[in-house]
mmCIF file of C-alpha atoms and ligand atoms in Angstrom:
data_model
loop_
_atom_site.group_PDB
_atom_site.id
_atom_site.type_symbol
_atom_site.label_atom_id
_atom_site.label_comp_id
_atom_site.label_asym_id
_atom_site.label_seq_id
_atom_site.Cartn_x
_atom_site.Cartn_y
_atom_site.Cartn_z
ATOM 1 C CA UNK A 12 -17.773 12.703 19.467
ATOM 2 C CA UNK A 13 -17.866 11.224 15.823
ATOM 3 C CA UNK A 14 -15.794 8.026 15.783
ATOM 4 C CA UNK A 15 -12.070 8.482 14.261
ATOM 5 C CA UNK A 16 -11.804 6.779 10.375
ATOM 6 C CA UNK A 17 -9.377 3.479 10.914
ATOM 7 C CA UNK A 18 -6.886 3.758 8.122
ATOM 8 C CA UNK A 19 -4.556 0.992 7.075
ATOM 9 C CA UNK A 20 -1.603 1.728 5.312
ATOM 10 C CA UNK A 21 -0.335 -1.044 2.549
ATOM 11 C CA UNK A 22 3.231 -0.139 1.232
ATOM 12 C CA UNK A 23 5.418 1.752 4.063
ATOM 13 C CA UNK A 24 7.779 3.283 1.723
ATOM 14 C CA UNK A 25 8.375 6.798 0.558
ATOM 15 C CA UNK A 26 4.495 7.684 0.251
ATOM 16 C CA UNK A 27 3.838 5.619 3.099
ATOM 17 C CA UNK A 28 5.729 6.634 5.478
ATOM 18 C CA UNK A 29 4.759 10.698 4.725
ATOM 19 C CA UNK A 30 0.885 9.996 4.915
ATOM 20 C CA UNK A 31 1.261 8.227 8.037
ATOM 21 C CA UNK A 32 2.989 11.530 9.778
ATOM 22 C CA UNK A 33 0.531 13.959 8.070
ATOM 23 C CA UNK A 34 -2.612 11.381 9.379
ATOM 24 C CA UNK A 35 -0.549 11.623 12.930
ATOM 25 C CA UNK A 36 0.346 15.343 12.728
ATOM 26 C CA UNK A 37 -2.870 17.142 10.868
ATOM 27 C CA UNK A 38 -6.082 14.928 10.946
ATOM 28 C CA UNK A 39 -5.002 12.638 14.456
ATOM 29 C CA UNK A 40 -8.474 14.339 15.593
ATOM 30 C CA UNK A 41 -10.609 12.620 12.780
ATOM 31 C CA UNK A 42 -8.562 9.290 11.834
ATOM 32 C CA UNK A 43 -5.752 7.237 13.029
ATOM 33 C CA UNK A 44 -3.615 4.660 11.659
ATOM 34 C CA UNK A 45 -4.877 1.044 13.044
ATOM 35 C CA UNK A 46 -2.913 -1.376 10.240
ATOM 36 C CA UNK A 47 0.487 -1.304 8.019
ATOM 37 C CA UNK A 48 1.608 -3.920 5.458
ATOM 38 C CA UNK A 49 5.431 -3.834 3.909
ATOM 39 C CA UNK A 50 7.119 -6.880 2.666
ATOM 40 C CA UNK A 51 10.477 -4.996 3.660
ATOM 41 C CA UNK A 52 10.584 -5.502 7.173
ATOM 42 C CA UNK A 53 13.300 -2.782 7.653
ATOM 43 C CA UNK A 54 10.765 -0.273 6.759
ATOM 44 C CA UNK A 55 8.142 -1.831 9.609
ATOM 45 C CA UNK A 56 11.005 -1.606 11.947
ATOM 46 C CA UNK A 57 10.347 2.370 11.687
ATOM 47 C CA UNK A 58 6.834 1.534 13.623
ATOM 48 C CA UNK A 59 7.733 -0.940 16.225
ATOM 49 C CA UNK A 60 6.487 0.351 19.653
ATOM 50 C CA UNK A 61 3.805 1.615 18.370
ATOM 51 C CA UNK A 62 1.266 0.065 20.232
ATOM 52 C CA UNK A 63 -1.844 0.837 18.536
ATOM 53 C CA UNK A 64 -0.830 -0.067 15.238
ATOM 54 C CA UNK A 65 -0.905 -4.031 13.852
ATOM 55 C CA UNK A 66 1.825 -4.908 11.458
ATOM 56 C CA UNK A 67 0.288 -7.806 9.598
ATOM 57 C CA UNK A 68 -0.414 -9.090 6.349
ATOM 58 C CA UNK A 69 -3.235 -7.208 3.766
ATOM 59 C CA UNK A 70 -6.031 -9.357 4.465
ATOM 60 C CA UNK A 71 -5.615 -8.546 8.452
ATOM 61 C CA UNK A 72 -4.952 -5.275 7.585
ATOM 62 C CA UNK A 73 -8.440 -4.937 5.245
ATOM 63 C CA UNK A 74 -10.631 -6.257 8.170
ATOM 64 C CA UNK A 75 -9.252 -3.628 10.710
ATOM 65 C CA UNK A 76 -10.072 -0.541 9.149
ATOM 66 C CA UNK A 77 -12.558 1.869 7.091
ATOM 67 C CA UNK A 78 -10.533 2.689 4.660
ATOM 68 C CA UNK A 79 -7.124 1.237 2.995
ATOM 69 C CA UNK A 80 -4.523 3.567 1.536
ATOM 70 C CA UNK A 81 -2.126 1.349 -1.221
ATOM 71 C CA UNK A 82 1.287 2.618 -1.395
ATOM 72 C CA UNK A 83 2.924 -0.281 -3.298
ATOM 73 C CA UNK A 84 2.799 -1.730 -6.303
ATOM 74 C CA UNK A 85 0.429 -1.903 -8.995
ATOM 75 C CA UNK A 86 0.066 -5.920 -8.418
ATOM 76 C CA UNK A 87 -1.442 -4.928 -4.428
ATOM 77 C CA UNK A 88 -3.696 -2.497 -5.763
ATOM 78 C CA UNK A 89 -4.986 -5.098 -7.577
ATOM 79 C CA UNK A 90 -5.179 -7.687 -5.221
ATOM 80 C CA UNK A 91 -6.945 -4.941 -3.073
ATOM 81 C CA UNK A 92 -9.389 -4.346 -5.549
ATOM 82 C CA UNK A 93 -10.360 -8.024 -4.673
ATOM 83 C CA UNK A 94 -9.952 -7.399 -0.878
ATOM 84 C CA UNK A 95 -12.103 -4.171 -0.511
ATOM 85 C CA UNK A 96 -14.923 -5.811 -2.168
ATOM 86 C CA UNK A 97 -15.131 -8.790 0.378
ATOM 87 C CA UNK A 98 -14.655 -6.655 3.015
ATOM 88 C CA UNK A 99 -16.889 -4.027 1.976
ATOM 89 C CA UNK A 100 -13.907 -1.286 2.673
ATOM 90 C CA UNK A 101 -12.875 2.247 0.698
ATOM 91 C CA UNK A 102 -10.093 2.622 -0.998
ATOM 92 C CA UNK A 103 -7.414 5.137 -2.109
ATOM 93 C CA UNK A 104 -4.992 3.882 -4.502
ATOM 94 C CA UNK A 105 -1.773 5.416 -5.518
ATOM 95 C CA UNK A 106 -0.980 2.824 -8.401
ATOM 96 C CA UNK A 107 -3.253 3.721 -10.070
ATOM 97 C CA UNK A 108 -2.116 1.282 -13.094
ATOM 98 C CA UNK A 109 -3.690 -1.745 -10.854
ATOM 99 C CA UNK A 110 -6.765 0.227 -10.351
ATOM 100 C CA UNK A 111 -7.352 -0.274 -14.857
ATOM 101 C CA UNK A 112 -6.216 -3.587 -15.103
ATOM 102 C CA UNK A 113 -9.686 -5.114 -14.924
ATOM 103 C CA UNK A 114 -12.699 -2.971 -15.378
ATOM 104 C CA UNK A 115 -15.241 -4.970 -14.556
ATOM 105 C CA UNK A 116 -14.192 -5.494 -11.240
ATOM 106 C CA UNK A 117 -13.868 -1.922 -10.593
ATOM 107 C CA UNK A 118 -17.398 -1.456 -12.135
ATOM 108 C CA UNK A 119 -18.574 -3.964 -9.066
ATOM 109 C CA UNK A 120 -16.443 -2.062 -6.461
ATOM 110 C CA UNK A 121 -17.992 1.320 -7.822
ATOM 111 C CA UNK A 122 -21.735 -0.563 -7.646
ATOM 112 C CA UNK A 123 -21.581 -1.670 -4.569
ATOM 113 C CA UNK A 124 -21.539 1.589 -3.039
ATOM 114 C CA UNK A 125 -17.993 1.452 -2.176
ATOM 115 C CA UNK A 126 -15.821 4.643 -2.435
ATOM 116 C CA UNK A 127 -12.349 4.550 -4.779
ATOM 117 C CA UNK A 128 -10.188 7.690 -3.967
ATOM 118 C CA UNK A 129 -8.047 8.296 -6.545
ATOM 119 C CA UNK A 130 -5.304 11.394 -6.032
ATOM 120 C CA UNK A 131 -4.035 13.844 -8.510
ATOM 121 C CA UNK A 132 -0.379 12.343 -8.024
ATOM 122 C CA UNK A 133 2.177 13.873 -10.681
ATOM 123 C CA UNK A 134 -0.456 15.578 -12.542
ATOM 124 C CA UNK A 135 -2.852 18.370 -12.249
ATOM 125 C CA UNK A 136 -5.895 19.583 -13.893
ATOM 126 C CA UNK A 137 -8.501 16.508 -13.353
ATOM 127 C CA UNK A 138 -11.094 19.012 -11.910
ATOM 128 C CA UNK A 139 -11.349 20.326 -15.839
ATOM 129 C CA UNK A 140 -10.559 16.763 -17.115
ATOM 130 C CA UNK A 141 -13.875 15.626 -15.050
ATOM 131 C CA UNK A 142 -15.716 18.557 -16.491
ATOM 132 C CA UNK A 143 -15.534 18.085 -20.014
ATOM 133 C CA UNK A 144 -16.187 14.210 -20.150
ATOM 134 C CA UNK A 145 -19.540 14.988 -18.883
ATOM 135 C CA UNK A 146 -19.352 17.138 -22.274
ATOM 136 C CA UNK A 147 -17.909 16.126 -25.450
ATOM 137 C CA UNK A 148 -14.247 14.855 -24.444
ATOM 138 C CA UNK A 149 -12.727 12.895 -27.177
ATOM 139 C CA UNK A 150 -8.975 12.513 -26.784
ATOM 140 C CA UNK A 151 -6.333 12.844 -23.959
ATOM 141 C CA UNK A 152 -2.407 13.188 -25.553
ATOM 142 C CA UNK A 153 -0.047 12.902 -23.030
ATOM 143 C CA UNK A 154 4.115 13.015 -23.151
ATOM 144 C CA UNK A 155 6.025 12.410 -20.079
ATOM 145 C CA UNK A 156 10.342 13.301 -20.557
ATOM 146 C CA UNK A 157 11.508 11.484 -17.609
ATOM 147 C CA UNK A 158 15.848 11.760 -16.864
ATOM 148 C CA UNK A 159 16.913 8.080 -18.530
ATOM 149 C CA UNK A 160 18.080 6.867 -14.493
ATOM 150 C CA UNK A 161 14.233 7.529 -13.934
ATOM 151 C CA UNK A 162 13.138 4.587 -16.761
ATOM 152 C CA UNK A 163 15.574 2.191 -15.806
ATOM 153 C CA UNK A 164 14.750 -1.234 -14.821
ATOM 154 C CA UNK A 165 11.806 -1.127 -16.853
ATOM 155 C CA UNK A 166 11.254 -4.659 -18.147
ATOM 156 C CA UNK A 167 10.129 -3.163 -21.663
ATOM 157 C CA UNK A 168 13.798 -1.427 -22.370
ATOM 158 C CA UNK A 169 14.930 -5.063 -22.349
ATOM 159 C CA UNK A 170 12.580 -7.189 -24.080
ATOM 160 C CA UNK A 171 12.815 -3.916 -27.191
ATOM 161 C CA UNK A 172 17.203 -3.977 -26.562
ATOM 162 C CA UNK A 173 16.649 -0.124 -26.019
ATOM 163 C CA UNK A 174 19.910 1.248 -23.988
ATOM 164 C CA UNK A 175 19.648 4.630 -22.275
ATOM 165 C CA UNK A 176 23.192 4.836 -21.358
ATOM 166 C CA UNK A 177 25.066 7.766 -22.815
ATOM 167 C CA UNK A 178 22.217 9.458 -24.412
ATOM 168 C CA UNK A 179 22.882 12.241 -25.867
ATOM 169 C CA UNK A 180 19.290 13.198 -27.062
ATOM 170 C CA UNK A 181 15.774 12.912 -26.225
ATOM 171 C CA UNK A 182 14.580 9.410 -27.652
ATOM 172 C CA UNK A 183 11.040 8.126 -27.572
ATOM 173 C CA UNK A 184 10.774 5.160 -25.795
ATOM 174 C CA UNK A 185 7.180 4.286 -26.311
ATOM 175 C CA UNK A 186 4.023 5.196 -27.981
ATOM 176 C CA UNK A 187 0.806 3.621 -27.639
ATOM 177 C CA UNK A 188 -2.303 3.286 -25.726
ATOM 178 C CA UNK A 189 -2.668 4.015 -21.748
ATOM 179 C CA UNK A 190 -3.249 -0.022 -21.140
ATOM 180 C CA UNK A 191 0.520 -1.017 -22.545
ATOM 181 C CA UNK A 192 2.046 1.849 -21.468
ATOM 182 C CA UNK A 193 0.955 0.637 -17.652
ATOM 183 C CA UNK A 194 1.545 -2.822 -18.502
ATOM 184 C CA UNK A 195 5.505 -2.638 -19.944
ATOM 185 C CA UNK A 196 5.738 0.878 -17.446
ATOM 186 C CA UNK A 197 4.043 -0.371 -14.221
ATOM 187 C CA UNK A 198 6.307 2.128 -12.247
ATOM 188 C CA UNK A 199 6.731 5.217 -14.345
ATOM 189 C CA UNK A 200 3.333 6.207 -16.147
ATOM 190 C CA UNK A 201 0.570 5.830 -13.288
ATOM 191 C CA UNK A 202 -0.422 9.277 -14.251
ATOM 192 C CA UNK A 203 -2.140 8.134 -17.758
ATOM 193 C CA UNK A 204 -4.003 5.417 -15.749
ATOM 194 C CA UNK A 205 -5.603 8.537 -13.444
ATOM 195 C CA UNK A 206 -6.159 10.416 -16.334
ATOM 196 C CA UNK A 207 -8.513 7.745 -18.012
ATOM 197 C CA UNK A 208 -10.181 7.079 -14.589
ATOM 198 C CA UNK A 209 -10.702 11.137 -14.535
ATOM 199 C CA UNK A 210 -12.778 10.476 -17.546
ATOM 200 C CA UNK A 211 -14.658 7.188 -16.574
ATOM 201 C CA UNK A 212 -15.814 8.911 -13.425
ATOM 202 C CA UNK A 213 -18.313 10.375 -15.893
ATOM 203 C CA UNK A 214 -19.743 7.294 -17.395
ATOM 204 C CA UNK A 215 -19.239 5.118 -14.798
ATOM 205 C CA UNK A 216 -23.428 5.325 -13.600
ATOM 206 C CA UNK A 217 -23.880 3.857 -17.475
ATOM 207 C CA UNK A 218 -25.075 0.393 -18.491
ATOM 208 C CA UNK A 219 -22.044 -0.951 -19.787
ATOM 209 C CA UNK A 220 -21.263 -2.383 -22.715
ATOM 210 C CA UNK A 221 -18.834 -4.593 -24.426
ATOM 211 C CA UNK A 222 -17.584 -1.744 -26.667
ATOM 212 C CA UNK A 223 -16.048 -0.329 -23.446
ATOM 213 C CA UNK A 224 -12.517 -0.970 -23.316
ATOM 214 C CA UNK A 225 -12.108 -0.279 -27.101
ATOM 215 C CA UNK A 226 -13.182 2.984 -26.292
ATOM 216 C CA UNK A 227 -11.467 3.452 -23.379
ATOM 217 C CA UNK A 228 -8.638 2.392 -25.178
ATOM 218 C CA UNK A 229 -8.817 5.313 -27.785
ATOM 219 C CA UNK A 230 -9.185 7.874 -24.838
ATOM 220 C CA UNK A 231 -5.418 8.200 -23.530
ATOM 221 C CA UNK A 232 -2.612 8.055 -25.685
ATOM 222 C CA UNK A 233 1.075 8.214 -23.687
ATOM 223 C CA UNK A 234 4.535 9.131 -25.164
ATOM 224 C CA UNK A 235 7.144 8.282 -23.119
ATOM 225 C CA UNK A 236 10.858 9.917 -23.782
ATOM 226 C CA UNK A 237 13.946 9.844 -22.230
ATOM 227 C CA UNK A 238 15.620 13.103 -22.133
ATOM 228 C CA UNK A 239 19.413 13.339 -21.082
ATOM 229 C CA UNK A 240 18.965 17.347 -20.606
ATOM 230 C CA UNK A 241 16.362 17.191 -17.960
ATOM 231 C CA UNK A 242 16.652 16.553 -14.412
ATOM 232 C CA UNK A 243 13.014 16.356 -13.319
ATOM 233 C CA UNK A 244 9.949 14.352 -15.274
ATOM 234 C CA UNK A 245 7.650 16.714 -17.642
ATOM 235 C CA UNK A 246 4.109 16.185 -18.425
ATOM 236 C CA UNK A 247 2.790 17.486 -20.799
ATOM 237 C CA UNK A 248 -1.107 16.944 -21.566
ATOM 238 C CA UNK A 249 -3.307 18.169 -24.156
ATOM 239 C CA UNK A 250 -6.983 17.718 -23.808
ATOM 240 C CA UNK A 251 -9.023 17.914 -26.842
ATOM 241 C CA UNK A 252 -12.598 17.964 -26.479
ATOM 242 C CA UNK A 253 -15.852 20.255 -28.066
ATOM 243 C CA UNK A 254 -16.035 22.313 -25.661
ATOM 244 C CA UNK A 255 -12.317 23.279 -24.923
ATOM 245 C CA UNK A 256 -8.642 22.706 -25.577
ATOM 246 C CA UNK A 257 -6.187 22.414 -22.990
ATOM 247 C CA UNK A 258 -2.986 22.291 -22.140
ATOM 248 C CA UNK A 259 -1.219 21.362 -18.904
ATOM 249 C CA UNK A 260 2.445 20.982 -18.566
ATOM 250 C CA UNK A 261 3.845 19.974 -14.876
ATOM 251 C CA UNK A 262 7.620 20.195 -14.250
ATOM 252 C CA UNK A 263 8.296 17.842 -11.096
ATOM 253 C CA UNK A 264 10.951 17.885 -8.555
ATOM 254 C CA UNK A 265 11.741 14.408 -7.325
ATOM 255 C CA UNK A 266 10.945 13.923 -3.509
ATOM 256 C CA UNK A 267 13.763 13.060 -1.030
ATOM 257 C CA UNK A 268 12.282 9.291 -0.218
ATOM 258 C CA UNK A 269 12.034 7.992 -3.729
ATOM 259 C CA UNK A 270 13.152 10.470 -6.781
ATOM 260 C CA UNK A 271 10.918 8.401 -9.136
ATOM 261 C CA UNK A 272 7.947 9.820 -7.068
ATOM 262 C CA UNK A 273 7.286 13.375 -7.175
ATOM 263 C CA UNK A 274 7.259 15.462 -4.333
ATOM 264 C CA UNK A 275 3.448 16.735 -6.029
ATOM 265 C CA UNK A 276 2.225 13.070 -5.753
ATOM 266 C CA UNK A 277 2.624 13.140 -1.790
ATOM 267 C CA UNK A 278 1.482 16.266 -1.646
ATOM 268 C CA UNK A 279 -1.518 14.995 -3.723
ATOM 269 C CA UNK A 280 -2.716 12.328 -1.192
ATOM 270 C CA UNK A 281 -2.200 14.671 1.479
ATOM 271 C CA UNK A 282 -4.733 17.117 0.250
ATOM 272 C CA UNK A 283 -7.401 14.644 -0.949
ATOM 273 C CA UNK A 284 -7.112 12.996 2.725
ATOM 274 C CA UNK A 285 -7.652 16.420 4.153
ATOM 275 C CA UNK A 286 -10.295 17.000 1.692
ATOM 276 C CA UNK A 287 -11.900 13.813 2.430
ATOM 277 C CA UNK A 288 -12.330 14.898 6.164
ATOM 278 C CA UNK A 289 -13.040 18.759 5.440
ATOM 279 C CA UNK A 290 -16.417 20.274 5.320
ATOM 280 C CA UNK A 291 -14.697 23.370 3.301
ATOM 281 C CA UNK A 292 -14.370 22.029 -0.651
ATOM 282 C CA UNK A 293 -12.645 23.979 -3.581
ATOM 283 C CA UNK A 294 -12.826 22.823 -7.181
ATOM 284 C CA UNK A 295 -14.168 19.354 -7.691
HETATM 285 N N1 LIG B 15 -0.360 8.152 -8.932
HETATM 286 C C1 LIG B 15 0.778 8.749 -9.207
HETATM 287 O O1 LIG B 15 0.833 9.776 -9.883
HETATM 288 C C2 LIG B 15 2.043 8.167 -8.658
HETATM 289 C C3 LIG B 15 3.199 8.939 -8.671
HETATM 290 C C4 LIG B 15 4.350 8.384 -8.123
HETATM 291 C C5 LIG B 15 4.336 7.100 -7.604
HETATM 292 N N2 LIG B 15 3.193 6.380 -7.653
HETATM 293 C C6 LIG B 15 3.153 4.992 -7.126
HETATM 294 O O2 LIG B 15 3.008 5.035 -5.727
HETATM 295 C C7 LIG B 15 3.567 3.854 -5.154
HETATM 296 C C8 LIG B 15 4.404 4.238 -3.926
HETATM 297 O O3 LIG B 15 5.463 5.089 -4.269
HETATM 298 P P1 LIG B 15 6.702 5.283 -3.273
HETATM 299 O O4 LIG B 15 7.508 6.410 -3.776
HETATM 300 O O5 LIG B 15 6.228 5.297 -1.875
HETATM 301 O O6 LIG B 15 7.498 3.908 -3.521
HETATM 302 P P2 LIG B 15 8.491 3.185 -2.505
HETATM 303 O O7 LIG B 15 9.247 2.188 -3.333
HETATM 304 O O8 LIG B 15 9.259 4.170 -1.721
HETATM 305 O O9 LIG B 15 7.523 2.432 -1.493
HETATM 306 C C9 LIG B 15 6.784 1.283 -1.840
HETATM 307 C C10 LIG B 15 6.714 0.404 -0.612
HETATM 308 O O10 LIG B 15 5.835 -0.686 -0.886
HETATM 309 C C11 LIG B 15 6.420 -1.860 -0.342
HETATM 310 N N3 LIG B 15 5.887 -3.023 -1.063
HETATM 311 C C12 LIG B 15 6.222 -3.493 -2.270
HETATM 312 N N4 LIG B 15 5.508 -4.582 -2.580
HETATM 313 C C13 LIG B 15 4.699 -4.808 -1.514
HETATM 314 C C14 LIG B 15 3.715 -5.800 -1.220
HETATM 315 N N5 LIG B 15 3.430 -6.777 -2.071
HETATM 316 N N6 LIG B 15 3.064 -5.718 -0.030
HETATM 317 C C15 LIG B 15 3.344 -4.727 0.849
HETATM 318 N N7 LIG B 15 4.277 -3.768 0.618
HETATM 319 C C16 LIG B 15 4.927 -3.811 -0.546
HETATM 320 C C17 LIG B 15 7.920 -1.685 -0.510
HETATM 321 O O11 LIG B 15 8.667 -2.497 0.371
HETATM 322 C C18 LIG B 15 8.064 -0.202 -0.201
HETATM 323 O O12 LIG B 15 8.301 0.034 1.167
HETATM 324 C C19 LIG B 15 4.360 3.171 -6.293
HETATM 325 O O13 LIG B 15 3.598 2.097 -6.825
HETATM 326 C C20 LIG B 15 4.450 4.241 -7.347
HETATM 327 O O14 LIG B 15 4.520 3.684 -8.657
HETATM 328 C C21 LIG B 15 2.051 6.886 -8.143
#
């Protein structure tokens, strides 16, 4: 029998915590859950007893397995970045916005032979995204209306004095380029970080060049409004390349663990894990 994948889980939260029982419940015959980091030790609490499973620290956690899942912050999947390529370990990362901070370390990751699993998460339509940069893709427009509770305790409102309390209308709260929108919203816009990556899949085999993150920086543009009249956060994308225009516009409902994360998004990492371990592949 084919050895089970050792998975370590970083971030035991609302994602966390869900891919854990789906690994247990749906794939316990190909992979199992060896490692789990959480700086909230009430969360951790949730696994003691569990005697096949360390609780430890990242690096620990990084030497014990095959492949790490971040569930955190944008700031671990960085520091994983880091990790994995010691280690020599896969990765799937769910902020993605730590995965774009520096390219040319993911460039080394993606040389080395290493494999970076990136999910859907909020979004959908990357299969098509994917297809047309290996045409002529030149511009991805997206505008996310997120409930103002769902922007608050972004760092950015204060520095710019913007108050969302008592809105009574949609207000932009940014426009700009996918790298600032993921630095001043590290926990609301991972979505235009996975769109760029869904285009740099396509010319990440190229030599690269210096240019590179001035183009990059031209590929994703990212609206973010608050919207009083909504209850769930709206995407909506518009793809404009030679080939094709598209739209896609995803309405999400909030999950139960964390109603800044989409229910979609869990769903997301669920079916690239199953994916991962299927022999039966639809779509990219
Ligand atoms: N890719 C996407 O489309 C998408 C969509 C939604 C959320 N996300 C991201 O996914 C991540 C997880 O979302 P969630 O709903 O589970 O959040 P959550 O807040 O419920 O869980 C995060 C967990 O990480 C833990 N954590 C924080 N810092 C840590 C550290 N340094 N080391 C170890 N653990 C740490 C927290 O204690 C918490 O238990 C977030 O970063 C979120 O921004 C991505």
């Amino acid at each position: 029998m084919k050895k089970k994948t050792r998975i370590a889980i970083i971030g035991y939260g609302n994602v966390g915590e869900n891919v854990y029982k789906f690994i247990n419940h749906e794939l316990k015959n190909k992979a199992e859950v060896v490692a789990v980091v959480d700086i909230n030790p009430g969360n951790l609490n949730k696994l003691k007893g569990k005697k096949n499973i360390k609780l430890c620290d990242m690096e620990t956690a990084v030497k014990e397995c095959d492949l790490v899942l971040e569930s955190a912050t944008g700031d671990c999947a960085y520091d994983l970045l880091k990790l994995a390529l010691k280690y020599r370990r896969d990765i799937l990362i769910l902020s993605v916005g730590g995965l774009i901070r520096d390219f040319d370390l993911l460039d080394k990751i993606i040389a080395s032979g290493l494999n970076v699993y990136v999910p859907s998460g909020a979004i959908c339509g990357l299969d098509g995204i994917g297809a047309l940069s290996e045409g002529d893709l030149s511009k991805i427009v997206i505008t996310t209306s997120k409930p103002p509770k769902g922007l608050m305790g972004a760092e950015y409102l204060k520095t710019k004095k913007i108050c969302l309390d008592n809105l009574t209308a949609p207000v932009t709260v940014f426009h700009g380029n996918v790298f600032d929108a993921i630095k001043f919203f590290p926990k609301n816009i991972n979505v235009a970080a996975t769109l760029l990556l869904a285009t740099y899949v396509s010319s990440c085999n190229n030599v690269l060049t210096s240019h590179k993150k001035d183009l990059l920086e031209k590929k994703v543009n990212v609206r973010i409004d608050a919207d009083p009249s909504i209850k769930r956060n709206v995407h909506k994308i518009e793809i404009f390349a030679k080939e094709a225009k598209v739209k896609i516009e995803v309405e999400n409902v909030p999950s139960k663990g964390n109603p800044k994360t989409s229910t979609l998004t869990i769903l997301s990492v669920q079916y690239l894990l199953r994916r991962m371990f299927a022999c039966f592949k639809v779509g990219t």
